[in-house]
Amino acid sequence: MEVSLIAHTPDPEQVVARSARVCYSFSPPQEVPIEEARRLIRELVSRGHYSVLEHASFTFLIKGLSRVASHQLVRHRIASYSQQSQRYTDLTRTSFVIPPSIAKNQEAAEIFQEVVKVALDAYNKMVEQGLPKEDARFVLPQAVKTNLVFTANARELLHFFSLRLCSRAQWEIRELAFLMLNIVKEIAPSIFEEAGPPCVKGVCPEGEKGCGHPWKKN
């Protein structure tokens, strides 16, 4: 999997800080010194005043994600997506994501490789016969790789991280969340420095189903 940030709100911390200042200023606020901006953002986040975070957005290019994980990702509704179409793209040379638990088990890995080969061969034969790609794709496993562009504002990203960085989240989307968090923390540290599952703040909503190992920030 590869994740890159292809666009974001210029100077997101400044945008968020100035947006917050508007709420309490008679005149539109001027640029806020960076340390003051970060102090203000930390205070807003600690108090749960997240609406101003919506003024900062981030756009990611994600390559090589499985359809299993992409189906989970698009459940985050307050975001925008553009995903590789299986109707129009040629998947005859596509590849698949193999879970680590399968990869390290020789017998399971052989079964996996055999199944995806049969599926891909079937897809290729149907395409060669002139069947529409949109119909041939029905035989492809969910492990098939996909590419997409994902845009979300900072508030939604914090929500995404709170769910997908949890150790109980599916491994692939958790890996995606880690990669994304490492990127945005470099650009807007004060917004994302407390990002993570609820146990970051000492409370696990999973109760007895919790992992028992609170998440540690990087």
mmCIF file of C-alpha atoms in Angstrom:
data_model
loop_
_atom_site.group_PDB
_atom_site.id
_atom_site.type_symbol
_atom_site.label_atom_id
_atom_site.label_comp_id
_atom_site.label_asym_id
_atom_site.label_seq_id
_atom_site.Cartn_x
_atom_site.Cartn_y
_atom_site.Cartn_z
ATOM 1 C CA MET A 1 0.000 0.000 0.000
ATOM 2 C CA GLU A 2 1.168 3.524 -0.799
ATOM 3 C CA VAL A 3 -0.330 6.707 0.645
ATOM 4 C CA SER A 4 0.530 10.250 -0.379
ATOM 5 C CA LEU A 5 -0.981 13.632 0.337
ATOM 6 C CA ILE A 6 -1.714 15.331 -2.979
ATOM 7 C CA ALA A 7 -3.430 18.483 -1.643
ATOM 8 C CA HIS A 8 -4.419 20.196 1.570
ATOM 9 C CA THR A 9 -5.625 23.528 2.897
ATOM 10 C CA PRO A 10 -2.640 25.877 2.906
ATOM 11 C CA ASP A 11 -1.421 26.493 6.463
ATOM 12 C CA PRO A 12 -4.278 24.536 8.087
ATOM 13 C CA GLU A 13 -3.377 25.533 11.651
ATOM 14 C CA GLN A 14 -3.583 29.202 10.722
ATOM 15 C CA VAL A 15 -6.918 28.683 8.978
ATOM 16 C CA VAL A 16 -8.381 26.901 11.998
ATOM 17 C CA ALA A 17 -7.075 29.472 14.477
ATOM 18 C CA ARG A 18 -8.364 32.439 12.495
ATOM 19 C CA SER A 19 -11.717 30.715 12.042
ATOM 20 C CA ALA A 20 -11.960 30.277 15.802
ATOM 21 C CA ARG A 21 -11.049 33.909 16.417
ATOM 22 C CA VAL A 22 -13.903 35.045 14.144
ATOM 23 C CA CYS A 23 -16.369 33.679 16.671
ATOM 24 C CA TYR A 24 -15.174 36.152 19.317
ATOM 25 C CA SER A 25 -13.965 39.133 17.284
ATOM 26 C CA PHE A 26 -15.906 42.174 16.074
ATOM 27 C CA SER A 27 -13.483 42.596 13.166
ATOM 28 C CA PRO A 28 -12.012 39.770 11.052
ATOM 29 C CA PRO A 29 -8.838 38.594 12.835
ATOM 30 C CA GLN A 30 -5.430 39.017 11.266
ATOM 31 C CA GLU A 31 -2.785 36.307 11.092
ATOM 32 C CA VAL A 32 -2.250 34.562 14.406
ATOM 33 C CA PRO A 33 1.343 33.872 15.578
ATOM 34 C CA ILE A 34 2.001 30.165 15.134
ATOM 35 C CA GLU A 35 2.559 29.364 18.817
ATOM 36 C CA GLU A 36 -0.594 31.233 19.764
ATOM 37 C CA ALA A 37 -2.475 29.436 16.978
ATOM 38 C CA ARG A 38 -1.325 26.060 18.268
ATOM 39 C CA ARG A 39 -2.177 26.926 21.870
ATOM 40 C CA LEU A 40 -5.670 27.925 20.759
ATOM 41 C CA ILE A 41 -6.161 24.757 18.711
ATOM 42 C CA ARG A 42 -5.069 22.541 21.601
ATOM 43 C CA GLU A 43 -7.581 24.290 23.831
ATOM 44 C CA LEU A 44 -10.366 23.895 21.266
ATOM 45 C CA VAL A 45 -9.654 20.197 20.766
ATOM 46 C CA SER A 46 -9.462 19.530 24.516
ATOM 47 C CA ARG A 47 -12.881 21.153 24.966
ATOM 48 C CA GLY A 48 -14.458 19.308 22.062
ATOM 49 C CA HIS A 49 -15.000 22.425 19.936
ATOM 50 C CA TYR A 50 -14.402 20.647 16.635
ATOM 51 C CA SER A 51 -16.480 22.678 14.181
ATOM 52 C CA VAL A 52 -13.620 25.029 13.262
ATOM 53 C CA LEU A 53 -11.505 22.019 12.277
ATOM 54 C CA GLU A 54 -13.833 21.516 9.328
ATOM 55 C CA HIS A 55 -12.198 24.471 7.534
ATOM 56 C CA ALA A 56 -9.025 22.426 6.972
ATOM 57 C CA SER A 57 -9.166 19.614 4.434
ATOM 58 C CA PHE A 58 -6.725 16.972 3.206
ATOM 59 C CA THR A 59 -6.683 14.920 -0.003
ATOM 60 C CA PHE A 60 -4.878 11.576 -0.157
ATOM 61 C CA LEU A 61 -3.955 9.294 -3.040
ATOM 62 C CA ILE A 62 -4.141 5.682 -1.866
ATOM 63 C CA LYS A 63 -2.657 2.929 -4.028
ATOM 64 C CA GLY A 64 -2.823 -0.820 -3.600
ATOM 65 C CA LEU A 65 -5.620 -1.020 -1.033
ATOM 66 C CA SER A 66 -7.785 -4.126 -1.126
ATOM 67 C CA ARG A 67 -11.483 -3.906 -1.893
ATOM 68 C CA VAL A 68 -12.006 -5.343 1.603
ATOM 69 C CA ALA A 69 -10.470 -2.220 3.137
ATOM 70 C CA SER A 70 -11.922 0.244 0.623
ATOM 71 C CA HIS A 71 -15.431 -0.971 1.492
ATOM 72 C CA GLN A 72 -14.702 -0.055 5.112
ATOM 73 C CA LEU A 73 -13.194 3.294 4.170
ATOM 74 C CA VAL A 74 -16.199 4.541 2.190
ATOM 75 C CA ARG A 75 -18.430 3.996 5.206
ATOM 76 C CA HIS A 76 -16.973 7.261 6.495
ATOM 77 C CA ARG A 77 -19.662 9.378 4.897
ATOM 78 C CA ILE A 78 -18.444 12.912 5.558
ATOM 79 C CA ALA A 79 -15.724 12.597 2.961
ATOM 80 C CA SER A 80 -15.290 12.500 -0.813
ATOM 81 C CA TYR A 81 -14.034 9.558 -2.845
ATOM 82 C CA SER A 82 -12.919 8.828 -6.407
ATOM 83 C CA GLN A 83 -12.147 5.143 -6.861
ATOM 84 C CA GLN A 84 -10.670 3.099 -9.681
ATOM 85 C CA SER A 85 -13.534 1.717 -11.758
ATOM 86 C CA GLN A 86 -13.651 -2.010 -12.408
ATOM 87 C CA ARG A 87 -16.059 -1.316 -15.271
ATOM 88 C CA TYR A 88 -13.580 0.643 -17.347
ATOM 89 C CA THR A 89 -10.080 -0.371 -16.228
ATOM 90 C CA ASP A 90 -8.296 -3.463 -17.515
ATOM 91 C CA LEU A 91 -7.774 -5.856 -14.602
ATOM 92 C CA THR A 92 -6.186 -8.685 -16.585
ATOM 93 C CA ARG A 93 -2.843 -8.003 -14.877
ATOM 94 C CA THR A 94 -4.186 -6.949 -11.521
ATOM 95 C CA SER A 95 -2.655 -8.056 -8.209
ATOM 96 C CA PHE A 96 -4.061 -8.935 -4.823
ATOM 97 C CA VAL A 97 -3.492 -8.090 -1.165
ATOM 98 C CA ILE A 98 -2.524 -11.131 0.900
ATOM 99 C CA PRO A 99 -3.165 -10.859 4.655
ATOM 100 C CA PRO A 100 -0.067 -11.378 6.849
ATOM 101 C CA SER A 101 -1.712 -14.279 8.689
ATOM 102 C CA ILE A 102 -2.090 -16.102 5.379
ATOM 103 C CA ALA A 103 1.313 -15.079 4.024
ATOM 104 C CA LYS A 104 3.165 -16.618 6.972
ATOM 105 C CA ASN A 105 1.259 -19.903 6.721
ATOM 106 C CA GLN A 106 2.670 -21.849 3.782
ATOM 107 C CA GLU A 107 -0.358 -24.067 3.263
ATOM 108 C CA ALA A 108 -2.798 -21.157 3.549
ATOM 109 C CA ALA A 109 -0.657 -19.035 1.221
ATOM 110 C CA GLU A 110 -0.681 -21.762 -1.425
ATOM 111 C CA ILE A 111 -4.467 -22.067 -1.178
ATOM 112 C CA PHE A 112 -4.803 -18.284 -1.472
ATOM 113 C CA GLN A 113 -2.550 -18.070 -4.527
ATOM 114 C CA GLU A 114 -4.375 -20.939 -6.196
ATOM 115 C CA VAL A 115 -7.795 -19.384 -5.643
ATOM 116 C CA VAL A 116 -6.840 -15.905 -6.899
ATOM 117 C CA LYS A 117 -5.136 -17.428 -9.953
ATOM 118 C CA VAL A 118 -8.272 -19.383 -10.837
ATOM 119 C CA ALA A 119 -10.395 -16.257 -10.376
ATOM 120 C CA LEU A 120 -8.094 -14.070 -12.473
ATOM 121 C CA ASP A 121 -7.862 -16.702 -15.212
ATOM 122 C CA ALA A 122 -11.661 -16.875 -15.296
ATOM 123 C CA TYR A 123 -11.877 -13.082 -15.517
ATOM 124 C CA ASN A 124 -9.362 -12.968 -18.368
ATOM 125 C CA LYS A 125 -11.153 -15.703 -20.321
ATOM 126 C CA MET A 126 -14.499 -13.944 -20.042
ATOM 127 C CA VAL A 127 -12.989 -10.641 -21.178
ATOM 128 C CA GLU A 128 -11.352 -12.446 -24.131
ATOM 129 C CA GLN A 129 -14.762 -13.839 -25.049
ATOM 130 C CA GLY A 130 -16.083 -10.303 -25.300
ATOM 131 C CA LEU A 131 -18.025 -10.215 -22.064
ATOM 132 C CA PRO A 132 -18.275 -6.747 -20.469
ATOM 133 C CA LYS A 133 -15.600 -6.089 -17.841
ATOM 134 C CA GLU A 134 -18.375 -4.939 -15.523
ATOM 135 C CA ASP A 135 -19.759 -8.496 -15.597
ATOM 136 C CA ALA A 136 -16.475 -10.410 -15.662
ATOM 137 C CA ARG A 137 -15.383 -8.618 -12.479
ATOM 138 C CA PHE A 138 -17.991 -10.553 -10.479
ATOM 139 C CA VAL A 139 -15.540 -13.468 -10.180
ATOM 140 C CA LEU A 140 -12.731 -11.386 -8.665
ATOM 141 C CA PRO A 141 -11.983 -11.841 -4.932
ATOM 142 C CA GLN A 142 -12.260 -8.921 -2.527
ATOM 143 C CA ALA A 143 -8.491 -9.102 -2.137
ATOM 144 C CA VAL A 144 -8.102 -7.375 -5.516
ATOM 145 C CA LYS A 145 -6.138 -4.124 -5.257
ATOM 146 C CA THR A 146 -7.706 -0.749 -5.942
ATOM 147 C CA ASN A 147 -6.621 2.895 -6.066
ATOM 148 C CA LEU A 148 -8.585 5.881 -4.848
ATOM 149 C CA VAL A 149 -8.497 9.530 -3.890
ATOM 150 C CA PHE A 150 -9.905 10.369 -0.457
ATOM 151 C CA THR A 151 -10.669 13.881 0.802
ATOM 152 C CA ALA A 152 -11.805 14.721 4.322
ATOM 153 C CA ASN A 153 -11.676 17.644 6.697
ATOM 154 C CA ALA A 154 -9.671 17.560 9.914
ATOM 155 C CA ARG A 155 -12.688 16.894 12.102
ATOM 156 C CA GLU A 156 -13.667 13.822 10.084
ATOM 157 C CA LEU A 157 -10.063 12.619 10.057
ATOM 158 C CA LEU A 158 -9.968 12.745 13.865
ATOM 159 C CA HIS A 159 -13.135 10.643 13.900
ATOM 160 C CA PHE A 160 -11.606 8.250 11.356
ATOM 161 C CA PHE A 161 -8.451 7.889 13.450
ATOM 162 C CA SER A 162 -10.491 7.306 16.618
ATOM 163 C CA LEU A 163 -12.099 4.253 15.021
ATOM 164 C CA ARG A 164 -9.446 2.867 12.708
ATOM 165 C CA LEU A 165 -6.363 3.169 14.918
ATOM 166 C CA CYS A 166 -7.963 0.970 17.547
ATOM 167 C CA SER A 167 -6.172 -2.365 17.878
ATOM 168 C CA ARG A 168 -9.530 -4.063 17.245
ATOM 169 C CA ALA A 169 -9.815 -2.455 13.807
ATOM 170 C CA GLN A 170 -9.106 -4.605 10.733
ATOM 171 C CA TRP A 171 -5.345 -4.716 10.142
ATOM 172 C CA GLU A 172 -5.269 -3.181 6.659
ATOM 173 C CA ILE A 173 -7.388 -0.120 7.341
ATOM 174 C CA ARG A 174 -5.475 0.324 10.589
ATOM 175 C CA GLU A 175 -2.241 0.378 8.599
ATOM 176 C CA LEU A 176 -3.812 2.961 6.281
ATOM 177 C CA ALA A 177 -4.816 5.117 9.253
ATOM 178 C CA PHE A 178 -1.252 5.005 10.642
ATOM 179 C CA LEU A 179 0.190 6.139 7.320
ATOM 180 C CA MET A 180 -2.310 8.962 6.998
ATOM 181 C CA LEU A 181 -1.808 10.136 10.572
ATOM 182 C CA ASN A 182 1.968 10.284 10.173
ATOM 183 C CA ILE A 183 1.490 12.518 7.129
ATOM 184 C CA VAL A 184 -0.982 15.007 8.618
ATOM 185 C CA LYS A 185 0.902 15.290 11.921
ATOM 186 C CA GLU A 186 3.830 16.737 9.988
ATOM 187 C CA ILE A 187 1.595 19.430 8.471
ATOM 188 C CA ALA A 188 -0.747 20.252 11.353
ATOM 189 C CA PRO A 189 0.741 18.867 14.591
ATOM 190 C CA SER A 190 -1.517 20.761 16.977
ATOM 191 C CA ILE A 191 -4.646 19.419 15.283
ATOM 192 C CA PHE A 192 -3.580 15.773 15.233
ATOM 193 C CA GLU A 193 -1.194 15.372 18.181
ATOM 194 C CA GLU A 194 -3.939 13.779 20.318
ATOM 195 C CA ALA A 195 -5.380 11.696 17.468
ATOM 196 C CA GLY A 196 -6.006 8.044 18.174
ATOM 197 C CA PRO A 197 -8.556 5.633 19.615
ATOM 198 C CA PRO A 198 -10.584 6.633 22.710
ATOM 199 C CA CYS A 199 -8.101 4.897 25.022
ATOM 200 C CA VAL A 200 -5.675 7.749 24.257
ATOM 201 C CA LYS A 201 -7.776 9.637 26.806
ATOM 202 C CA GLY A 202 -8.038 6.649 29.123
ATOM 203 C CA VAL A 203 -11.523 5.396 28.197
ATOM 204 C CA CYS A 204 -12.189 2.295 26.084
ATOM 205 C CA PRO A 205 -15.794 2.110 24.806
ATOM 206 C CA GLU A 206 -15.333 -1.595 24.039
ATOM 207 C CA GLY A 207 -15.587 -2.459 27.731
ATOM 208 C CA GLU A 208 -14.833 -6.136 28.368
ATOM 209 C CA LYS A 209 -14.184 -6.596 24.643
ATOM 210 C CA GLY A 210 -11.291 -4.167 24.786
ATOM 211 C CA CYS A 211 -7.763 -5.343 23.970
ATOM 212 C CA GLY A 212 -6.367 -4.485 27.395
ATOM 213 C CA HIS A 213 -3.410 -2.695 25.821
ATOM 214 C CA PRO A 214 -4.022 1.070 25.601
ATOM 215 C CA TRP A 215 -2.790 2.666 22.399
ATOM 216 C CA LYS A 216 0.491 4.539 22.542
ATOM 217 C CA LYS A 217 0.983 7.675 20.480
ATOM 218 C CA ASN A 218 4.032 7.917 18.211
#
